[in-house]
Amino acid sequence: MNTPAPSPAAARLQRLCGYLEQDPTNPLLLADACEAAISCGQHEQAEGYIATAQQLALDRGEWTFRRARLCIARRALAEAAQLLEQLRAESGEHPVLAHDLAHVRLLQGDAQAAFVLLQPWMQVPDTAAQWPAHHREAMQSLWLRACHRVGLLEEASAWVQEEREAGMLQPAASGVASLVALDLQDLPAARILADAALAADPAQLEALVARGTIALAEGDTRAARHWLQAALKRHPEDGRTWSALGFASMMESDFAAAQEQLARAVQAMPDHVETWHALAWAQLLRGNADGAAAALRSALALDAEDAETHGALAIVLGLAGEQDAAQRHLEAAARLDPDSATLLCAQALRGGAPADRQALEAMLREVLVRWRPRP
C-alpha cells in the first residue's frame, strides 16, 4: 500500500523539524516551526516550541503573540483575547493585533466588537494599500464577515464596490462579498463575486455557498447540491451550508433528509429564524406537530415580532386542534404583516382549505418559494 504524500504544510513542518535537530536554539527556525505546527494542527508540538522560546528568553512580545495564535487554534478564546489585549496595551495599535482580536470576538459571537476593532483600519485606504496582499485579504474578509453579521449589508456592498473599482478587492473577500450581495437579493452581483473568488480558490467557502444558494433560487437542486457538498468538504459544520441543503431537500420533498440537515443547521447557527421555520415544516410534513411547534417557538424566542413565525404557529397549532392558541398567533401575524406568506396559508386552512398532506405540501412549497432568493 502506498503511503499518501504529506501536504505541503506538513512537509514544510517536517523539514523545519530536521533543521531544528541540527540547530535547536535558532530563534528564526523556532518561530517558523511554531507557526507551521499551529497551521498543521500540531498544537502540542507548537506548545513545545513556545516553551523552548521562553527558556531562551526570546522576544516576549513575539512569543506572546504566537501563544495567542495557538489559543485561537485550540479555541481557548478567552485566553487568546486576554493575551491580545495585553499586547495592544503594551505595544499600541497594530492591524495584525486588531485582526486577530476581531477574529476572536467573531468566534465568540460578538460581531459588533469585531466591527469596531476593524473599522478604523478599513477606512484608511492609503494605509491598507501598503499592506502585503495576504494580510489585506485577511483583513478584508474578516471586515466583511463582521459587517454581514451585524447587518450592515448596504454599507458593506458600497465598500465592496469601491474596492472593486480600485482593483483592491481580494479573492477571498470577494467570496464573502458574494453572500452580502445574495442577502441583498442581488443575484447577478453575487454570481460575479462568487465566480471571481472561485477562480482563485475553488474551495472558497462563502463563494461555494453563494453559488449553491443561487442554484436553489433558480430551482436547480442538482447544481445546488454540487456546490453545497463542495462547501461541506471545506467546512463540515457550516450552518448556512446545511440550511441550504435542507431547503434543497424540502424542494425535492425529501423531508427526512431535510429534517436531519436543518437540525444540523440550527445547531450551528441557532439564531437563524428562517432555518427554524424550515425545520418546523420538515417536521410537520413528517407528522411531528409537536416538534414543529417547538422549532417555531425557538424562532419566536429570537424575534417575538416576526409575522412569519406567528403565521406558522397558527398553521401548526390549528392542525393540532389548538384553535384558541392558533387564533392568537393568526391575529398577531395579521397585525404585524397582512401580506405574510404563512398568514395567507393559515387563513386558507382556517377557511376550510384541505389539510391533507398533498395539499399542505403544496401550500408550504409556496411559502418556501417566497423565502428563497430571487433569480
Short mmCIF file of C-alpha atoms in Angstrom, two decimals:
data_model
loop_
_atom_site.label_atom_id
_atom_site.label_comp_id
_atom_site.label_asym_id
_atom_site.label_seq_id
_atom_site.Cartn_x
_atom_site.Cartn_y
_atom_site.Cartn_z
CA MET A 1 0.00 0.00 0.00
CA ASN A 2 1.35 3.42 -0.96
CA THR A 3 1.66 5.94 1.86
CA PRO A 4 -0.06 9.25 0.98
CA ALA A 5 2.35 12.10 0.44
CA PRO A 6 2.23 14.71 3.22
CA SER A 7 0.54 18.01 2.47
CA PRO A 8 2.82 20.95 1.55
CA ALA A 9 2.30 22.42 5.04
CA ALA A 10 3.13 19.11 6.74
CA ALA A 11 6.16 18.60 4.50
CA ARG A 12 7.41 22.08 5.42
CA LEU A 13 6.99 21.30 9.12
CA GLN A 14 8.97 18.08 8.66
CA ARG A 15 11.81 20.00 7.03
CA LEU A 16 11.85 22.58 9.81
CA CYS A 17 11.99 19.83 12.43
CA GLY A 18 15.01 18.40 10.67
CA TYR A 19 16.74 21.77 10.67
CA LEU A 20 15.95 22.26 14.36
CA GLU A 21 17.58 18.94 15.21
CA GLN A 22 20.80 20.43 13.86
CA ASP A 23 20.28 23.90 15.41
CA PRO A 24 17.73 23.59 18.27
CA THR A 25 18.12 27.13 19.64
CA ASN A 26 17.89 29.02 16.35
CA PRO A 27 15.22 31.68 17.01
CA LEU A 28 14.13 32.02 13.38
CA LEU A 29 13.75 28.27 12.98
CA LEU A 30 11.80 28.06 16.24
CA ALA A 31 9.43 30.80 15.10
CA ASP A 32 8.86 29.24 11.68
CA ALA A 33 8.38 25.77 13.16
CA CYS A 34 5.92 27.04 15.77
CA GLU A 35 3.79 28.78 13.14
CA ALA A 36 3.94 25.75 10.86
CA ALA A 37 2.89 23.46 13.73
CA ILE A 38 -0.10 25.68 14.52
CA SER A 39 -1.18 25.72 10.87
CA CYS A 40 -0.93 21.91 10.71
CA GLY A 41 -2.92 21.42 13.92
CA GLN A 42 0.10 20.08 15.81
CA HIS A 43 -0.74 22.01 18.94
CA GLU A 44 1.38 20.08 21.44
CA GLN A 45 4.39 20.48 19.18
CA ALA A 46 3.74 24.23 18.95
CA GLU A 47 3.45 24.39 22.74
CA GLY A 48 6.88 22.78 22.99
CA TYR A 49 8.41 25.43 20.74
CA ILE A 50 6.83 28.18 22.82
CA ALA A 51 8.26 26.63 25.99
CA THR A 52 11.71 26.49 24.39
CA ALA A 53 11.45 30.15 23.39
CA GLN A 54 10.56 31.08 26.96
CA GLN A 55 13.56 29.16 28.30
CA LEU A 56 15.80 31.01 25.84
CA ALA A 57 14.23 34.35 26.87
CA LEU A 58 13.40 35.18 23.25
CA ASP A 59 11.35 38.28 22.36
CA ARG A 60 8.41 38.17 24.81
CA GLY A 61 6.01 40.13 22.64
CA GLU A 62 6.53 37.97 19.56
CA TRP A 63 6.09 34.76 21.51
CA THR A 64 3.09 36.05 23.44
CA PHE A 65 1.54 36.70 20.03
CA ARG A 66 2.31 33.12 18.92
CA ARG A 67 0.77 31.77 22.12
CA ALA A 68 -2.35 33.83 21.35
CA ARG A 69 -2.45 32.30 17.87
CA LEU A 70 -2.15 28.84 19.40
CA CYS A 71 -5.00 29.64 21.78
CA ILE A 72 -7.16 30.66 18.83
CA ALA A 73 -6.38 27.40 17.07
CA ARG A 74 -7.33 25.49 20.22
CA ARG A 75 -10.44 27.67 20.64
CA ALA A 76 -9.22 28.85 24.04
CA LEU A 77 -10.81 32.15 23.11
CA ALA A 78 -10.88 33.88 26.49
CA GLU A 79 -7.14 33.32 26.96
CA ALA A 80 -6.43 34.42 23.38
CA ALA A 81 -8.38 37.65 23.90
CA GLN A 82 -6.55 38.36 27.16
CA LEU A 83 -3.14 37.89 25.52
CA LEU A 84 -4.03 40.06 22.53
CA GLU A 85 -5.45 42.82 24.71
CA GLN A 86 -2.24 42.69 26.75
CA LEU A 87 -0.17 43.12 23.59
CA ARG A 88 -2.32 46.05 22.43
CA ALA A 89 -1.81 47.74 25.81
CA GLU A 90 1.94 47.19 25.72
CA SER A 91 2.78 47.87 22.07
CA GLY A 92 -0.07 50.01 20.81
CA GLU A 93 -2.50 49.51 17.95
CA HIS A 94 -1.43 47.34 15.03
CA PRO A 95 -3.54 45.90 12.20
CA VAL A 96 -2.41 42.31 12.86
CA LEU A 97 -3.44 42.56 16.51
CA ALA A 98 -6.73 44.17 15.50
CA HIS A 99 -7.36 41.37 13.01
CA ASP A 100 -6.64 38.54 15.43
CA LEU A 101 -8.65 40.07 18.27
CA ALA A 102 -11.54 40.76 15.88
CA HIS A 103 -11.33 37.12 14.77
CA VAL A 104 -11.60 36.03 18.41
CA ARG A 105 -14.58 38.33 19.01
CA LEU A 106 -16.32 36.98 15.94
CA LEU A 107 -15.74 33.40 17.12
CA GLN A 108 -17.18 34.43 20.50
CA GLY A 109 -20.30 35.69 18.74
CA ASP A 110 -19.61 39.40 19.25
CA ALA A 111 -19.71 40.70 15.67
CA GLN A 112 -20.18 44.29 16.84
CA ALA A 113 -16.89 44.21 18.76
CA ALA A 114 -15.14 42.75 15.70
CA PHE A 115 -16.60 45.51 13.53
CA VAL A 116 -15.43 48.24 15.93
CA LEU A 117 -11.91 46.80 16.04
CA LEU A 118 -11.54 46.65 12.25
CA GLN A 119 -13.39 49.79 11.21
CA PRO A 120 -10.52 52.26 11.79
CA TRP A 121 -8.14 50.18 9.67
CA MET A 122 -10.56 49.59 6.81
CA GLN A 123 -11.38 53.27 6.43
CA VAL A 124 -7.76 54.29 5.77
CA PRO A 125 -7.33 53.10 2.17
CA ASP A 126 -3.85 54.60 1.67
CA THR A 127 -2.58 52.59 4.64
CA ALA A 128 -4.36 49.42 3.57
CA ALA A 129 -2.87 49.65 0.08
CA GLN A 130 0.60 49.29 1.61
CA TRP A 131 -0.16 46.02 3.39
CA PRO A 132 1.04 42.72 1.90
CA ALA A 133 -1.67 41.15 -0.28
CA HIS A 134 -2.19 38.16 2.04
CA HIS A 135 -2.73 40.47 5.02
CA ARG A 136 -5.03 42.75 3.07
CA GLU A 137 -7.09 39.72 2.05
CA ALA A 138 -7.42 38.52 5.64
CA MET A 139 -8.47 41.98 6.87
CA GLN A 140 -10.97 42.47 4.07
CA SER A 141 -12.55 39.05 4.57
CA LEU A 142 -12.92 39.45 8.32
CA TRP A 143 -14.23 43.01 7.93
CA LEU A 144 -16.95 41.84 5.53
CA ARG A 145 -17.89 38.93 7.80
CA ALA A 146 -18.31 41.37 10.69
CA CYS A 147 -20.39 43.77 8.56
CA HIS A 148 -22.51 40.86 7.35
CA ARG A 149 -23.24 39.59 10.83
CA VAL A 150 -24.17 43.00 12.26
CA GLY A 151 -26.48 43.58 9.32
CA LEU A 152 -24.59 46.41 7.60
CA LEU A 153 -25.31 44.97 4.17
CA GLU A 154 -25.78 48.19 2.21
CA GLU A 155 -22.65 49.70 3.77
CA ALA A 156 -20.63 46.57 3.03
CA SER A 157 -21.91 46.48 -0.56
CA ALA A 158 -20.87 50.10 -1.15
CA TRP A 159 -17.42 49.37 0.31
CA VAL A 160 -17.04 46.31 -1.93
CA GLN A 161 -17.91 48.38 -4.99
CA GLU A 162 -15.26 50.96 -4.09
CA GLU A 163 -12.62 48.27 -3.56
CA ARG A 164 -13.51 46.56 -6.85
CA GLU A 165 -13.28 49.82 -8.77
CA ALA A 166 -9.88 50.47 -7.21
CA GLY A 167 -8.72 46.95 -8.09
CA MET A 168 -8.14 46.24 -4.40
CA LEU A 169 -10.78 43.61 -3.60
CA GLN A 170 -9.01 40.34 -2.79
CA PRO A 171 -10.35 36.94 -3.94
CA ALA A 172 -11.39 35.55 -0.54
CA ALA A 173 -13.06 38.85 0.31
CA SER A 174 -14.93 38.61 -2.99
CA GLY A 175 -16.32 35.30 -1.77
CA VAL A 176 -17.58 36.83 1.48
CA ALA A 177 -18.98 39.74 -0.54
CA SER A 178 -20.99 37.27 -2.64
CA LEU A 179 -23.03 36.37 0.46
CA VAL A 180 -23.61 40.06 1.17
CA ALA A 181 -24.92 40.52 -2.39
CA LEU A 182 -27.02 37.39 -2.02
CA ASP A 183 -28.69 38.68 1.14
CA LEU A 184 -29.41 41.94 -0.69
CA GLN A 185 -31.21 39.83 -3.33
CA ASP A 186 -28.68 40.93 -5.97
CA LEU A 187 -28.08 37.54 -7.54
CA PRO A 188 -26.17 38.76 -10.63
CA ALA A 189 -23.64 40.54 -8.40
CA ALA A 190 -23.46 37.51 -6.08
CA ARG A 191 -22.65 35.26 -9.03
CA ILE A 192 -19.92 37.59 -10.36
CA LEU A 193 -18.30 37.92 -6.92
CA ALA A 194 -18.51 34.19 -6.16
CA ASP A 195 -17.02 33.25 -9.53
CA ALA A 196 -14.15 35.68 -9.01
CA ALA A 197 -13.37 34.06 -5.66
CA LEU A 198 -13.62 30.51 -7.02
CA ALA A 199 -11.34 31.34 -9.94
CA ALA A 200 -8.59 31.98 -7.38
CA ASP A 201 -9.60 29.28 -4.88
CA PRO A 202 -12.09 26.57 -5.98
CA ALA A 203 -12.68 25.70 -2.31
CA GLN A 204 -13.54 29.23 -1.06
CA LEU A 205 -16.35 28.55 1.42
CA GLU A 206 -18.62 31.57 1.10
CA ALA A 207 -18.41 31.54 -2.68
CA LEU A 208 -19.43 27.87 -2.80
CA VAL A 209 -22.39 28.55 -0.50
CA ALA A 210 -23.39 31.55 -2.62
CA ARG A 211 -23.30 29.51 -5.84
CA GLY A 212 -25.32 26.76 -4.20
CA THR A 213 -27.93 29.22 -2.97
CA ILE A 214 -28.12 30.87 -6.41
CA ALA A 215 -28.81 27.45 -7.91
CA LEU A 216 -31.59 26.97 -5.36
CA ALA A 217 -33.08 30.31 -6.35
CA GLU A 218 -33.11 29.09 -9.93
CA GLY A 219 -34.80 25.84 -8.87
CA ASP A 220 -31.81 23.71 -9.84
CA THR A 221 -31.40 21.46 -6.79
CA ARG A 222 -28.89 19.20 -8.56
CA ALA A 223 -26.49 22.08 -9.18
CA ALA A 224 -27.17 23.39 -5.67
CA ARG A 225 -26.09 20.09 -4.17
CA HIS A 226 -22.90 20.11 -6.25
CA TRP A 227 -21.82 23.47 -4.82
CA LEU A 228 -23.04 22.82 -1.29
CA GLN A 229 -21.41 19.41 -0.97
CA ALA A 230 -18.15 21.02 -2.08
CA ALA A 231 -18.62 23.60 0.69
CA LEU A 232 -19.15 20.88 3.29
CA LYS A 233 -15.85 19.24 2.31
CA ARG A 234 -14.17 22.51 3.25
CA HIS A 235 -16.20 23.25 6.36
CA PRO A 236 -18.33 20.28 7.56
CA GLU A 237 -20.04 22.23 10.33
CA ASP A 238 -21.08 25.34 8.39
CA GLY A 239 -24.65 26.12 9.37
CA ARG A 240 -25.56 28.11 6.28
CA THR A 241 -24.49 25.24 4.03
CA TRP A 242 -26.59 22.74 5.97
CA SER A 243 -29.53 25.14 5.85
CA ALA A 244 -29.30 25.50 2.08
CA LEU A 245 -29.06 21.71 1.71
CA GLY A 246 -32.14 21.39 3.89
CA PHE A 247 -34.04 23.78 1.65
CA ALA A 248 -32.92 21.75 -1.38
CA SER A 249 -34.29 18.58 0.24
CA MET A 250 -37.54 20.37 1.06
CA MET A 251 -37.89 21.40 -2.59
CA GLU A 252 -37.38 17.74 -3.56
CA SER A 253 -39.96 16.61 -0.95
CA ASP A 254 -37.31 14.56 0.88
CA PHE A 255 -38.49 15.64 4.31
CA ALA A 256 -36.49 13.07 6.29
CA ALA A 257 -33.23 14.35 4.80
CA ALA A 258 -34.42 17.93 5.21
CA GLN A 259 -35.14 17.43 8.91
CA GLU A 260 -31.68 15.97 9.53
CA GLN A 261 -29.90 18.71 7.55
CA LEU A 262 -31.90 21.55 9.06
CA ALA A 263 -31.37 20.19 12.57
CA ARG A 264 -27.62 20.35 11.94
CA ALA A 265 -28.05 23.87 10.60
CA VAL A 266 -29.81 25.24 13.69
CA GLN A 267 -27.27 23.54 15.92
CA ALA A 268 -24.53 25.50 14.15
CA MET A 269 -26.47 28.79 13.88
CA PRO A 270 -29.27 28.78 16.46
CA ASP A 271 -30.13 32.43 15.79
CA HIS A 272 -31.30 31.93 12.18
CA VAL A 273 -35.08 32.28 12.20
CA GLU A 274 -35.75 31.09 8.65
CA THR A 275 -33.93 27.81 9.26
CA TRP A 276 -36.06 27.16 12.35
CA HIS A 277 -39.10 27.73 10.12
CA ALA A 278 -37.89 25.25 7.51
CA LEU A 279 -37.14 22.70 10.22
CA ALA A 280 -40.68 23.14 11.51
CA TRP A 281 -42.14 22.45 8.04
CA ALA A 282 -39.98 19.35 7.61
CA GLN A 283 -41.19 18.02 10.95
CA LEU A 284 -44.82 18.90 10.25
CA LEU A 285 -44.77 17.11 6.90
CA ARG A 286 -43.36 14.05 8.67
CA GLY A 287 -46.30 14.12 11.09
CA ASN A 288 -44.44 15.61 14.07
CA ALA A 289 -46.62 18.58 15.02
CA ASP A 290 -45.06 18.85 18.48
CA GLY A 291 -41.56 19.08 17.02
CA ALA A 292 -42.75 21.67 14.51
CA ALA A 293 -44.29 23.79 17.27
CA ALA A 294 -41.10 23.53 19.35
CA ALA A 295 -38.97 24.70 16.40
CA LEU A 296 -41.28 27.66 15.81
CA ARG A 297 -41.21 28.62 19.48
CA SER A 298 -37.40 28.68 19.21
CA ALA A 299 -37.83 31.09 16.29
CA LEU A 300 -40.30 33.19 18.27
CA ALA A 301 -37.84 33.44 21.15
CA LEU A 302 -35.41 35.05 18.70
CA ASP A 303 -37.93 37.54 17.32
CA ALA A 304 -41.31 37.86 19.01
CA GLU A 305 -42.46 40.35 16.35
CA ASP A 306 -41.88 38.15 13.30
CA ALA A 307 -45.12 37.76 11.37
CA GLU A 308 -43.95 34.64 9.54
CA THR A 309 -43.33 32.82 12.82
CA HIS A 310 -46.75 33.75 14.21
CA GLY A 311 -48.39 32.65 10.96
CA ALA A 312 -46.50 29.37 11.00
CA LEU A 313 -47.56 28.70 14.60
CA ALA A 314 -51.15 29.43 13.59
CA ILE A 315 -50.86 26.70 10.96
CA VAL A 316 -49.21 24.12 13.21
CA LEU A 317 -51.43 24.72 16.24
CA GLY A 318 -54.55 24.83 14.09
CA LEU A 319 -53.72 21.46 12.55
CA ALA A 320 -53.07 20.11 16.06
CA GLY A 321 -56.56 21.23 17.15
CA GLU A 322 -55.37 24.05 19.44
CA GLN A 323 -57.74 26.56 17.85
CA ASP A 324 -57.62 29.29 20.50
CA ALA A 325 -53.83 29.44 20.51
CA ALA A 326 -53.80 29.27 16.71
CA GLN A 327 -56.19 32.23 16.53
CA ARG A 328 -53.97 34.33 18.78
CA HIS A 329 -50.97 33.76 16.56
CA LEU A 330 -53.03 34.38 13.43
CA GLU A 331 -54.15 37.75 14.80
CA ALA A 332 -50.56 38.62 15.72
CA ALA A 333 -49.38 37.78 12.21
CA ALA A 334 -52.16 39.87 10.65
CA ARG A 335 -51.22 42.83 12.85
CA LEU A 336 -47.52 42.59 12.02
CA ASP A 337 -47.73 41.89 8.27
CA PRO A 338 -51.03 41.37 6.44
CA ASP A 339 -49.11 40.01 3.43
CA SER A 340 -47.17 37.38 5.38
CA ALA A 341 -46.84 34.14 3.39
CA THR A 342 -47.59 31.96 6.41
CA LEU A 343 -50.54 34.16 7.41
CA LEU A 344 -52.13 33.64 3.99
CA CYS A 345 -51.54 29.88 4.34
CA ALA A 346 -53.05 29.87 7.85
CA GLN A 347 -56.08 31.84 6.67
CA ALA A 348 -56.63 29.39 3.83
CA LEU A 349 -56.60 26.48 6.26
CA ARG A 350 -58.93 28.32 8.66
CA GLY A 351 -61.22 28.98 5.72
CA GLY A 352 -61.65 25.29 5.03
CA ALA A 353 -58.82 24.55 2.60
CA PRO A 354 -57.98 20.83 2.57
CA ALA A 355 -55.33 19.90 5.13
CA ASP A 356 -54.26 16.56 3.68
CA ARG A 357 -50.53 16.04 3.20
CA GLN A 358 -50.52 16.75 -0.53
CA ALA A 359 -52.48 19.98 -0.22
CA LEU A 360 -50.44 21.11 2.79
CA GLU A 361 -47.19 20.35 1.00
CA ALA A 362 -48.32 22.43 -1.98
CA MET A 363 -49.18 25.36 0.29
CA LEU A 364 -45.89 25.19 2.14
CA ARG A 365 -43.98 24.94 -1.13
CA GLU A 366 -45.41 28.36 -1.97
CA VAL A 367 -44.10 29.64 1.36
CA LEU A 368 -40.62 28.28 0.58
CA VAL A 369 -40.65 29.90 -2.85
CA ARG A 370 -41.37 33.26 -1.27
CA TRP A 371 -38.48 32.84 1.18
CA ARG A 372 -35.70 31.79 -1.16
CA PRO A 373 -33.69 34.37 -3.12
CA ARG A 374 -34.99 35.55 -6.48
CA PRO A 375 -33.01 34.79 -9.66
#
